[in-house]
CSV table of C-alpha atoms in Angstrom, one decimal:
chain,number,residue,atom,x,y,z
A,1,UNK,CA,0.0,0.0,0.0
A,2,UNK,CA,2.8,2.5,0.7
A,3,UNK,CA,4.3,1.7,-2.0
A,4,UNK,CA,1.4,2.3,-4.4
A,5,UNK,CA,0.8,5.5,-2.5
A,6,UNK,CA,4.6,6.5,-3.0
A,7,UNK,CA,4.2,5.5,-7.1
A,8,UNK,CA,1.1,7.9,-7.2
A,9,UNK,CA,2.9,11.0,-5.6
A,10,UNK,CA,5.7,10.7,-7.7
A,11,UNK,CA,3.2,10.5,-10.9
A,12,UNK,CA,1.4,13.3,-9.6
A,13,UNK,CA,4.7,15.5,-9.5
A,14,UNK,CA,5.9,14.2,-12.3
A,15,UNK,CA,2.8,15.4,-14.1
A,16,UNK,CA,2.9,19.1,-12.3
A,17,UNK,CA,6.8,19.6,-13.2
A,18,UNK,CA,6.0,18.6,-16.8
A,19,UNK,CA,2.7,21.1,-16.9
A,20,UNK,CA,4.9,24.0,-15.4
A,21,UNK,CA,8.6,23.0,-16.5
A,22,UNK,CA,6.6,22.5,-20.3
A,23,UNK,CA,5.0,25.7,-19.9
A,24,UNK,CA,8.2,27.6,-19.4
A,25,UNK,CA,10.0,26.0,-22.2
A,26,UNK,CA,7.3,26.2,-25.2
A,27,UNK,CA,6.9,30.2,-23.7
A,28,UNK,CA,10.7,30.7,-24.4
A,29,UNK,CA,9.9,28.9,-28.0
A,30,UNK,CA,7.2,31.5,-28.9
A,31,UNK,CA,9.4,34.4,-27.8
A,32,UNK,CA,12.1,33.1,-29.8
A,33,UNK,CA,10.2,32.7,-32.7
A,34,UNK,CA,8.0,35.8,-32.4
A,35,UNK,CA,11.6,38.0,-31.6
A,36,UNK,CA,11.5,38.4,-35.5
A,37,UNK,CA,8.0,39.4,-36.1
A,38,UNK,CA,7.8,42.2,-33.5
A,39,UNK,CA,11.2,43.5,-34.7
A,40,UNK,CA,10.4,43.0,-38.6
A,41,UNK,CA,9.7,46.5,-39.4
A,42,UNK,CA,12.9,48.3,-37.4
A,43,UNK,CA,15.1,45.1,-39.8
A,44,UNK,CA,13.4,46.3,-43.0
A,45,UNK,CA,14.3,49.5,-42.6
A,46,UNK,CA,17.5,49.2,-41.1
A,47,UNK,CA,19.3,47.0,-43.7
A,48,UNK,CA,17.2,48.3,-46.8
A,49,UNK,CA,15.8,44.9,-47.5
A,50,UNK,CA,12.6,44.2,-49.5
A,51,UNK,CA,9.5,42.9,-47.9
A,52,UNK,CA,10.2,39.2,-49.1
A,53,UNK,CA,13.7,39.3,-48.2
A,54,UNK,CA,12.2,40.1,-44.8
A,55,UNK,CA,9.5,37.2,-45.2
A,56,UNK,CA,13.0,34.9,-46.0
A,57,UNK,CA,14.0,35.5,-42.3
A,58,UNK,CA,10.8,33.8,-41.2
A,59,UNK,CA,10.8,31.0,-43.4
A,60,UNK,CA,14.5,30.1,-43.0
A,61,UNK,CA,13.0,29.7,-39.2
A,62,UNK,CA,10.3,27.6,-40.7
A,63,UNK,CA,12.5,25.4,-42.6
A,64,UNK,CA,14.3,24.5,-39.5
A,65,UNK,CA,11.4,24.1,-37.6
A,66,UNK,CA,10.3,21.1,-40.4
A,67,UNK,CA,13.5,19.6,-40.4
A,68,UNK,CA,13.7,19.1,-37.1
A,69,UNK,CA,10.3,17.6,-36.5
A,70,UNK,CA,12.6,13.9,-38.1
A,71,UNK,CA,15.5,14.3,-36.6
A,72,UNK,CA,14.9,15.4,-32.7
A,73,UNK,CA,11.6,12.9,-32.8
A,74,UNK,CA,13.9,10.1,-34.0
A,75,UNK,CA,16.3,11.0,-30.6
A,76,UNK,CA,13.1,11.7,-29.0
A,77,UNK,CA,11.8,8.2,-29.0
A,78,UNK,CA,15.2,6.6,-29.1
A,79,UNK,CA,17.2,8.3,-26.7
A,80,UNK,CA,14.8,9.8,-24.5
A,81,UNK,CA,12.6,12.9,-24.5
A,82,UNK,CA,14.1,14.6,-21.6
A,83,UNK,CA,17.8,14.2,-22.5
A,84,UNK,CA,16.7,15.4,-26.3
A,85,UNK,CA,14.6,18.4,-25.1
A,86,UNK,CA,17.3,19.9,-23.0
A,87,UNK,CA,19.5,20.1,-26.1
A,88,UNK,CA,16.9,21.4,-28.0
A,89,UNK,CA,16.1,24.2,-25.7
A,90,UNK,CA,19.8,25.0,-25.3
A,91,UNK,CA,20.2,25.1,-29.3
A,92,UNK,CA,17.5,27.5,-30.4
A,93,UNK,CA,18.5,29.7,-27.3
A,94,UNK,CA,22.4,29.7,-28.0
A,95,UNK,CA,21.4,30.3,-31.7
A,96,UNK,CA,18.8,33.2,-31.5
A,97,UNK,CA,20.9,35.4,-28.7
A,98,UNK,CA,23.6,35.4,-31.4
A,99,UNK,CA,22.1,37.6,-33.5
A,100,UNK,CA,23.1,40.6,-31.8
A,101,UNK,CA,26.1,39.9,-33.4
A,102,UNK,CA,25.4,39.8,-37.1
A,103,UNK,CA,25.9,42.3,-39.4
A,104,UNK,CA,24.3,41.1,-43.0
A,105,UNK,CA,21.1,39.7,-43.7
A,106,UNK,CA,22.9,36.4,-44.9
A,107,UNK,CA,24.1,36.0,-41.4
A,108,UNK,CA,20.4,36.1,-40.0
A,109,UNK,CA,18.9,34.2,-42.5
A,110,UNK,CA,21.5,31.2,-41.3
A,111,UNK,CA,21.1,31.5,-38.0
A,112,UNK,CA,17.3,31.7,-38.1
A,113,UNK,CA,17.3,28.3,-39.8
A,114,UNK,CA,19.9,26.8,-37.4
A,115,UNK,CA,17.6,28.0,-34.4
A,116,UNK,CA,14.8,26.7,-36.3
A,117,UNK,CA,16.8,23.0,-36.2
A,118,UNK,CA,15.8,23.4,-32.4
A,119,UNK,CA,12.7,25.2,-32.6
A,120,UNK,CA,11.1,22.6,-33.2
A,121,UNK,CA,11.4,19.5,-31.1
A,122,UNK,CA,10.3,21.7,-28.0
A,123,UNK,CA,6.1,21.3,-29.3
A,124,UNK,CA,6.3,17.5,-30.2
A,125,UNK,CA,8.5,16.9,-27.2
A,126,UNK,CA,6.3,18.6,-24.4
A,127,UNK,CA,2.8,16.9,-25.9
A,128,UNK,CA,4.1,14.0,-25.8
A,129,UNK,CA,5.3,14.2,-22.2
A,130,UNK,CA,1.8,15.4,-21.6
A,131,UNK,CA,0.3,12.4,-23.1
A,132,UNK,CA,2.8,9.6,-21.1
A,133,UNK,CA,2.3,11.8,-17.8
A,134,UNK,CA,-1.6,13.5,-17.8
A,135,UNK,CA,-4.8,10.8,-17.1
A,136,UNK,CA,-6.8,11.2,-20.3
A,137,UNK,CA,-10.1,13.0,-19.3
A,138,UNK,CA,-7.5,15.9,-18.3
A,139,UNK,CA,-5.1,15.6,-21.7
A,140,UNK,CA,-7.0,18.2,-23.4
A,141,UNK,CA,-6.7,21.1,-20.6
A,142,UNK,CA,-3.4,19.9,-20.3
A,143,UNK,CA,-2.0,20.3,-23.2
A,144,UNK,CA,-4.2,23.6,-23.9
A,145,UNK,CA,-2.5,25.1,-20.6
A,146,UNK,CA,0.9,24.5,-21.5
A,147,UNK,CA,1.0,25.4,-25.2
A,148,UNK,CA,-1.1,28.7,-24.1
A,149,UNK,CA,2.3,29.6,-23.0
A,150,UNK,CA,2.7,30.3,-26.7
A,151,UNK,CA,0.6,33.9,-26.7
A,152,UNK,CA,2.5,34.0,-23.6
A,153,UNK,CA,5.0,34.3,-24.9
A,154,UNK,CA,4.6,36.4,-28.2
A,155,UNK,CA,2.9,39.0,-25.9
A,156,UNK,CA,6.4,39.1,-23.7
A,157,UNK,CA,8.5,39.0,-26.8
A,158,UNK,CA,6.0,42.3,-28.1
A,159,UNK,CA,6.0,44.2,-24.5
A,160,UNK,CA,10.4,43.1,-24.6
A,161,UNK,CA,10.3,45.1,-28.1
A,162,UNK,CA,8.3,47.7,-26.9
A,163,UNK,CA,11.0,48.1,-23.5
A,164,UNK,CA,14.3,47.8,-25.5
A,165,UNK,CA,14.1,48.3,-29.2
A,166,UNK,CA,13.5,52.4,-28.6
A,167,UNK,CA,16.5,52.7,-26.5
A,168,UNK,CA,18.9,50.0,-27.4
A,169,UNK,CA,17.7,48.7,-31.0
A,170,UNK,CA,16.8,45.3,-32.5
A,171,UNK,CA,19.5,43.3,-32.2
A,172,UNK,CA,19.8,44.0,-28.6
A,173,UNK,CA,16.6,42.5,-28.4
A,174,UNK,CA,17.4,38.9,-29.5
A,175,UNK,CA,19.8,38.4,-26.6
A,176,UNK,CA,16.4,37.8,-24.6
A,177,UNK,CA,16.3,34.7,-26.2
A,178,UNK,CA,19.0,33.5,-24.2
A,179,UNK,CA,16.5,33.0,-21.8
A,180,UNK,CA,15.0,29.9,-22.4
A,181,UNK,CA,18.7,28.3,-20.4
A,182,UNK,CA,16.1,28.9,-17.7
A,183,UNK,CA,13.4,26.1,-18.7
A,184,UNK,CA,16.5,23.6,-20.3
A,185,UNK,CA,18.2,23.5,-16.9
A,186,UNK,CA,14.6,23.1,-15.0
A,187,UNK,CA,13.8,19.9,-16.6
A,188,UNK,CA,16.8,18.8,-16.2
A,189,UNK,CA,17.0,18.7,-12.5
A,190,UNK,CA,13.0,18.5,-11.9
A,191,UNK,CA,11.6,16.2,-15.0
A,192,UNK,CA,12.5,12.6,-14.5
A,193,UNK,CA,12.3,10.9,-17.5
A,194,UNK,CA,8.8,9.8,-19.3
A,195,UNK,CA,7.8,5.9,-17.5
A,196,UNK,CA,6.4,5.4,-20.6
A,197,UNK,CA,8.8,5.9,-22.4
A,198,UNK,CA,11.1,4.1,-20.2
A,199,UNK,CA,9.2,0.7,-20.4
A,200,UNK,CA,8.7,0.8,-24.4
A,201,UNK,CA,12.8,1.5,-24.6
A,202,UNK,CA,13.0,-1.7,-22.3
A,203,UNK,CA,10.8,-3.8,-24.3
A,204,UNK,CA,12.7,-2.7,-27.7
A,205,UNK,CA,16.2,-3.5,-26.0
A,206,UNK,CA,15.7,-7.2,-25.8
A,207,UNK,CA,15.2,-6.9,-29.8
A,208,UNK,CA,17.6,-4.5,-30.1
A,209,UNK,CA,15.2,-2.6,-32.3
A,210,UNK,CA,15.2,1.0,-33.2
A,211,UNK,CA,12.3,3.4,-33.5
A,212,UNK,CA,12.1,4.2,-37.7
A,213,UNK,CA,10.6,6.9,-39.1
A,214,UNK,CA,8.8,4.6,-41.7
A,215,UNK,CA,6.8,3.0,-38.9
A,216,UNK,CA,4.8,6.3,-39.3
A,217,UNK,CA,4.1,5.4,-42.7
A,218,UNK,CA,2.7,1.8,-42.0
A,219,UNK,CA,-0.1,0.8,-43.4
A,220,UNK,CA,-2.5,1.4,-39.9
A,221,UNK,CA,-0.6,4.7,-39.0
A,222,UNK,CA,-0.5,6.1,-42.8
A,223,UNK,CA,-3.6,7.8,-43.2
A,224,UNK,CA,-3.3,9.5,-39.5
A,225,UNK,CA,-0.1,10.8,-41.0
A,226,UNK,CA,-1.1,12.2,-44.0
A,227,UNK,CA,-4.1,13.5,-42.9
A,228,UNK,CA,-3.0,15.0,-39.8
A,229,UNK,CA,0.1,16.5,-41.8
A,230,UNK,CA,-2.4,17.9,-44.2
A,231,UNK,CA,-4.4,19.8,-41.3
A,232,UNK,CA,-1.5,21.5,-39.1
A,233,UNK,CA,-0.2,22.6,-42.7
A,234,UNK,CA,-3.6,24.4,-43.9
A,235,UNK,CA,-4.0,25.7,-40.2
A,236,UNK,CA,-0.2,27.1,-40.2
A,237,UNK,CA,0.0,28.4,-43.5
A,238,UNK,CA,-2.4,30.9,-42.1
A,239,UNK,CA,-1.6,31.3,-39.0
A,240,UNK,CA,2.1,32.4,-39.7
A,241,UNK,CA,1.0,33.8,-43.3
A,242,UNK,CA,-0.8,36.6,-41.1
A,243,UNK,CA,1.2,36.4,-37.7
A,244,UNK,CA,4.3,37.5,-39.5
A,245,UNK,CA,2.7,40.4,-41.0
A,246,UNK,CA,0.5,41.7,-38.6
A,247,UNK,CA,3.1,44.1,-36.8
A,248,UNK,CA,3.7,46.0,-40.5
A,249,UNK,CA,-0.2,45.9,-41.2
A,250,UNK,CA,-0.7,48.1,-37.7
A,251,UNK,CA,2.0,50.2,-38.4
A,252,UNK,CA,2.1,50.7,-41.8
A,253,UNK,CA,-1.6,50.4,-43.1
A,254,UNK,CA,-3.4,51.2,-39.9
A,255,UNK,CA,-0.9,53.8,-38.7
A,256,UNK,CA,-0.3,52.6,-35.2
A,257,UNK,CA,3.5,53.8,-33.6
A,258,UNK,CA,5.9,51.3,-32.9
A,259,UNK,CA,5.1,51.5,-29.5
A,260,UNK,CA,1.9,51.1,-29.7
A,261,UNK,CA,1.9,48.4,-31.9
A,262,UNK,CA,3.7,46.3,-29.3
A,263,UNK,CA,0.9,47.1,-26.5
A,264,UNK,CA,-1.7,46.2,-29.6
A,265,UNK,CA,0.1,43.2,-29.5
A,266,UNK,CA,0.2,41.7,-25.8
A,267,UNK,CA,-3.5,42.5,-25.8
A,268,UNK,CA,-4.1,40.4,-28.7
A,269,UNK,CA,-2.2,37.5,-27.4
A,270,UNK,CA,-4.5,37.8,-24.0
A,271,UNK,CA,-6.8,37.2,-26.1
A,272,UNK,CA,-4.9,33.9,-27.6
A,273,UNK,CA,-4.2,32.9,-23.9
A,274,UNK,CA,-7.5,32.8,-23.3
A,275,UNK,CA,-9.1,30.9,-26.4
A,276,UNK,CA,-6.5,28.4,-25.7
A,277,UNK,CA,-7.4,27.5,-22.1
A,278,UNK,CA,-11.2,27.7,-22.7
A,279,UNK,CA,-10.7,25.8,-26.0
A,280,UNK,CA,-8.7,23.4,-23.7
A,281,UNK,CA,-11.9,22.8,-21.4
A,282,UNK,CA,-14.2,22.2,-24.2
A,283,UNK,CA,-11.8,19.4,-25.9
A,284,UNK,CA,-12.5,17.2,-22.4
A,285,UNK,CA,-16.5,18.1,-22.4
A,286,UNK,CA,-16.9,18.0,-26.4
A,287,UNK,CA,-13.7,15.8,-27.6
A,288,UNK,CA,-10.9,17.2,-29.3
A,289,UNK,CA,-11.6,16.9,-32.9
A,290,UNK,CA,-14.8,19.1,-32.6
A,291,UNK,CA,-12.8,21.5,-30.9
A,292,UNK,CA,-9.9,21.5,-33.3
A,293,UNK,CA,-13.0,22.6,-35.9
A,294,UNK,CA,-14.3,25.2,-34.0
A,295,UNK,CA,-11.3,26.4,-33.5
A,296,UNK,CA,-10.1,26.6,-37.5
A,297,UNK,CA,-13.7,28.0,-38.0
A,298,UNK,CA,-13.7,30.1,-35.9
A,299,UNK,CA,-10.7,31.9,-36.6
A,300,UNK,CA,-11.7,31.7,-40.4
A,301,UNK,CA,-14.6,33.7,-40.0
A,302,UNK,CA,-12.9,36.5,-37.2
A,303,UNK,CA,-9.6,37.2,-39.3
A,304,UNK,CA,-11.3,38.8,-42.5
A,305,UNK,CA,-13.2,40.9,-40.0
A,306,UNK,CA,-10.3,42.3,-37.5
A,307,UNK,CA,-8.1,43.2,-40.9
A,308,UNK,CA,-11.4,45.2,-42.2
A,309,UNK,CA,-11.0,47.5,-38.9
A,310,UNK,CA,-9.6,50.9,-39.5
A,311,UNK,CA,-10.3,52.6,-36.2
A,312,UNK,CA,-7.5,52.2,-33.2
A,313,UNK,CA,-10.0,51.4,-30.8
A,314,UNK,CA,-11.9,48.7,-33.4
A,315,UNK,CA,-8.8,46.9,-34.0
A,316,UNK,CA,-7.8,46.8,-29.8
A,317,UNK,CA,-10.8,45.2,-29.2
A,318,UNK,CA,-11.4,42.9,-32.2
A,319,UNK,CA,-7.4,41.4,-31.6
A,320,UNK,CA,-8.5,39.4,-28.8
A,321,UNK,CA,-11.6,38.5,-30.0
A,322,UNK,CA,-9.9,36.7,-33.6
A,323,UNK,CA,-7.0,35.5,-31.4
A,324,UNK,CA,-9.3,33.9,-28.7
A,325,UNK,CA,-10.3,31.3,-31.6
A,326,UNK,CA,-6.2,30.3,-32.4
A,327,UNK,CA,-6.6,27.7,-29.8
A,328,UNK,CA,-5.7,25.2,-32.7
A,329,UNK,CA,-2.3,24.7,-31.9
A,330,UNK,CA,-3.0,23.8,-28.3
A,331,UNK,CA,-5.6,21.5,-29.3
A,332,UNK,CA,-3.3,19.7,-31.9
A,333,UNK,CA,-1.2,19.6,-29.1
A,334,UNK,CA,-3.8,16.9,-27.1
A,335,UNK,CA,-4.8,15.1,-30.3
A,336,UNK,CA,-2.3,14.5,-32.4
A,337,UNK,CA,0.1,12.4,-29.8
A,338,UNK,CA,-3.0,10.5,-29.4
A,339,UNK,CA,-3.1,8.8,-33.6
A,340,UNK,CA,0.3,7.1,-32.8
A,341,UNK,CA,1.1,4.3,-30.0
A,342,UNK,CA,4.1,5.2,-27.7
A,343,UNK,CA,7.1,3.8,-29.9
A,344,UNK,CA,6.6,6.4,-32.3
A,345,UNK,CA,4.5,9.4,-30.9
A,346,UNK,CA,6.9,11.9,-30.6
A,347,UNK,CA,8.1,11.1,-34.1
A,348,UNK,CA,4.6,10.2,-35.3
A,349,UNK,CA,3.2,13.7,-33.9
A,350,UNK,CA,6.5,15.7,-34.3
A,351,UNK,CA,6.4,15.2,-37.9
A,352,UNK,CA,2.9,16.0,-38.4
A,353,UNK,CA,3.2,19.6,-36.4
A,354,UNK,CA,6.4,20.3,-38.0
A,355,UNK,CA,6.3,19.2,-41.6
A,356,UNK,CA,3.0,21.6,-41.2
A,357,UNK,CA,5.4,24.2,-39.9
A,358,UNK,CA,7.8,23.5,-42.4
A,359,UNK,CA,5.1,23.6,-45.7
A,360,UNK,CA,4.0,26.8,-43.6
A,361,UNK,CA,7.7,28.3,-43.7
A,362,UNK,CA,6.8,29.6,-47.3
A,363,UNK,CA,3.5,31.6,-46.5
A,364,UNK,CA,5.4,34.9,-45.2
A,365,UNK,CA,7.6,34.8,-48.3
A,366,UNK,CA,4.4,34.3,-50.4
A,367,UNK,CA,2.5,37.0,-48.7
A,368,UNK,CA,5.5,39.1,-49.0
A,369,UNK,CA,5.0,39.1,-52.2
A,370,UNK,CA,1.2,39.4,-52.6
A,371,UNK,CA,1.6,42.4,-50.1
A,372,UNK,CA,3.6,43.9,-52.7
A,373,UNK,CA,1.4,44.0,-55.2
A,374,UNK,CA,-2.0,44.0,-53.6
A,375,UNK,CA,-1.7,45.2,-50.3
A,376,UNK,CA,-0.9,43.6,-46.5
A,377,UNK,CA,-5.1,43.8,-45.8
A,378,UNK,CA,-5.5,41.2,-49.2
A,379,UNK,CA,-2.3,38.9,-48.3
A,380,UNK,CA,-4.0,38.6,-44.6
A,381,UNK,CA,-7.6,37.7,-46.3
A,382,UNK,CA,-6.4,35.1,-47.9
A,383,UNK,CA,-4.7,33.1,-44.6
A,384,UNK,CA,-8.7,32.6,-44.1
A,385,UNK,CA,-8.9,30.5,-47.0
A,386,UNK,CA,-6.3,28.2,-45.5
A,387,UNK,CA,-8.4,28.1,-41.6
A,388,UNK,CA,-11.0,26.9,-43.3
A,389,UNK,CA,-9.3,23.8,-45.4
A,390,UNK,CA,-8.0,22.5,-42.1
A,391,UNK,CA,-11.6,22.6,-39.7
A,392,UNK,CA,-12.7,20.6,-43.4
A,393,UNK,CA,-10.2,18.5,-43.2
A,394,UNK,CA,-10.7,17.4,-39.7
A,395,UNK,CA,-13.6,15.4,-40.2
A,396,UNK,CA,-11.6,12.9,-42.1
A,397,UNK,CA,-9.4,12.6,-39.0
A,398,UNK,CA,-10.9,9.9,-35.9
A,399,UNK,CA,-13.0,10.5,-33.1
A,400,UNK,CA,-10.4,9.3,-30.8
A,401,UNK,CA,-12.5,10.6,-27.7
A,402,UNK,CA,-15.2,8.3,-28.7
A,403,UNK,CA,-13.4,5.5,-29.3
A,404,UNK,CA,-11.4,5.2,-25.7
A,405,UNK,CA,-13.4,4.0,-23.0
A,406,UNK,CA,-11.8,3.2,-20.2
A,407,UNK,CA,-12.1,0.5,-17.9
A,408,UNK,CA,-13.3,0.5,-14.3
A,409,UNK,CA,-9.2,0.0,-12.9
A,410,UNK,CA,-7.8,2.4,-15.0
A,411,UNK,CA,-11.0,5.1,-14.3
A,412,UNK,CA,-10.0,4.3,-10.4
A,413,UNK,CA,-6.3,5.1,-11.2
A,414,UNK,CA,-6.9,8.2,-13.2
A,415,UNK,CA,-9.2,9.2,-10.5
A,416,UNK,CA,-5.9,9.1,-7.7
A,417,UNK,CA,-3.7,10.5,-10.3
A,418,UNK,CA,-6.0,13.5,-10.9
A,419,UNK,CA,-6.2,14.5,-7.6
């Protein structure tokens, strides 16, 4: 008895230092990332570049970002997720902070694709901890909670802009991005390693098999893949096509001052904060497919309507409301883990996010370019389009809430780890 009492404690702080230590590292993600939106305009100007070379930057990050999703799930499932995230956190971190130091827009367009490299085995990572560590009718909360950490994020990485950038200029600004040593060196002392995991690694050794990305590709896990691919692609092609731009559209086309475009931008991100922890309570009532679609709908229909705005005091209050429905990536982050069995989740849901990621690098260059010739407002219409395709596309995808039901013993055993 005290042993099983002992074995639930140390589940239930497991489960709280991934939730908080997950948090914390997917926050440091988002600022990293978001650094080069917020600071996009003051880089334009101050190398001369064209709009598209400046859509380059993002989708150099992007790049990285789909790269990564094979190679850090492969060491992800093979070698361990905790030993694999640290790195990555340290990488991206290392990487972004040393672009103070460049000069050219060659150097920043390298560097942004070596962070990417990192970038992107923090999200498929972190859910799958989630999954191996959270009892299932909490999963969707969960998850929801710690990728909210995202706006979190963007919104410190805008007020961060808004402090320094004035003062000391951009490329002071990326040494914040050192920060995320912080989260690398808490799960390293706090978050054991995933049990899970653990036990699938043991069963493997006597075989002396390796996790393979093919096994993704089988023919029971195929059409998952695909299709799950398919959806974080739509749903990212629009959400960075229009993320990247939006600090240029509020300065440029609606008129806003740097300054305030950064305080436009932390309240839109409460907004997202919001959406993605009230989107994460729905997913356990509803099931997390329906959410994922209202979520993509949702946003489809808000987006064309907050880019119409003209008025300062229009566009502060319909940020929130079109960022409270971009609860899509927190909601991926609950369901995708869930299509692939332990050996190959990380990879299996890694690749999906990040290939999506990847596909979606090219959507600032593209609307770059369309901004160019037809205006920011028409290039940020047309990320709608994309929402859309993926809430669509989502009904080909499984139920997988109304498939699991669990049994009586494990119902008792989620019921003590829950507590």
């Amino acid at each position: 008895m005290t042993n099983s009492s002992s074995t639930i404690t140390s589940k239930k702080n497991t489960k709280w230092h991934v939730l908080f230590g997950g948090f914390f590292g997917y926050m440091f993600d988002a600022v990293d990332i978001l650094l080069l939106a917020v600071s996009m305009p003051v880089i334009i100007a101050d190398l001369g570049i064209s709009k598209a070379d400046g859509g380059l930057l993002a989708t150099s990050t992007m790049v990285g970002i789909g790269l990564s999703s094979i190679v850090v799930g492969w060491c992800a499932d093979n070698y361990g997720r905790r030993k694999t995230l640290f790195w990555s956190l340290m990488l991206f971190s290392i990487l972004t902070a040393a672009i103070a130091f460049t000069s050219t827009w060659f150097e920043i367009l390298v560097l942004r694709f070596l962070a990417g490299l990192g970038l992107g085995g923090v999200w498929s990572i972190i859910v799958a901890y989630i999954s191996e560590t959270w009892p299932a009718k909490q999963r969707g909360r969960a998850a929801s909670f710690v990728l909210s950490s995202f706006p979190v994020g963007a919104g410190l990485a805008a007020f961060l802009s808004y402090l320094i950038i004035p003062d000391y200029g951009w490329r002071a600004l990326f040494l914040c991005g050192a920060g995320a040593i912080i989260a690398a060196v808490y799960f390293l002392i706090f978050v054991p390693e995933s049990e899970t995991w653990k036990k699938e690694k043991e069963s493997r050794k006597n075989k002396s098999e390796r996790v393979s990305i093919s096994e993704i590709f089988s023919p029971e896990l195929a059409r998952n893949t695909v299709l799950a691919t398919i959806v974080a692609s739509f749903g990212l092609i629009g959400y960075w096509g229009c993320t990247t731009w939006l600090p240029l559209f509020l300065t440029q086309d609606r008129g806003l001052s740097l300054e305030n475009m950064s305080l436009f931008f932390v309240v839109l991100n409460v907004g997202m904060f919001v959406g993605y922890n009230v989107f994460g309570v729905v997913a356990d009532k509803v099931g997390r497919r329906t959410a994922l679609i209202w979520s993509f709908i949702g946003t489809a229909i808000t987006l064309p309507i907050y880019v119409s705005m003209t008025g300062e005091m229009a566009l502060l209050i319909m940020g929130p409301v079109y960022a409270f429905f971009t609860a899509f990536v927190g909601l991926m982050g609950s369901y995708f883990p869930e299509l692939f069995p332990t050996r190959v989740r990380t990879i299996g849901a890694g690749f999906c996010f990040n290939i999506g990621r990847g596909v979606s690098a090219f959507a600032p260059f593209a609307m770059g370019f369309i901004a160019q010739s037809y205006g920011l407002v028409t290039g940020i219409m047309i990320c709608a389009v994309f929402f859309c395709l993926a809430g669509f596309m989502m009904f080909a995808l499984p139920n997988i809430d109304g498939k699991k039901q669990p049994t009586a013993a494990q119902s008792n055993l989620e019921a003590q780890e829950g507590n």
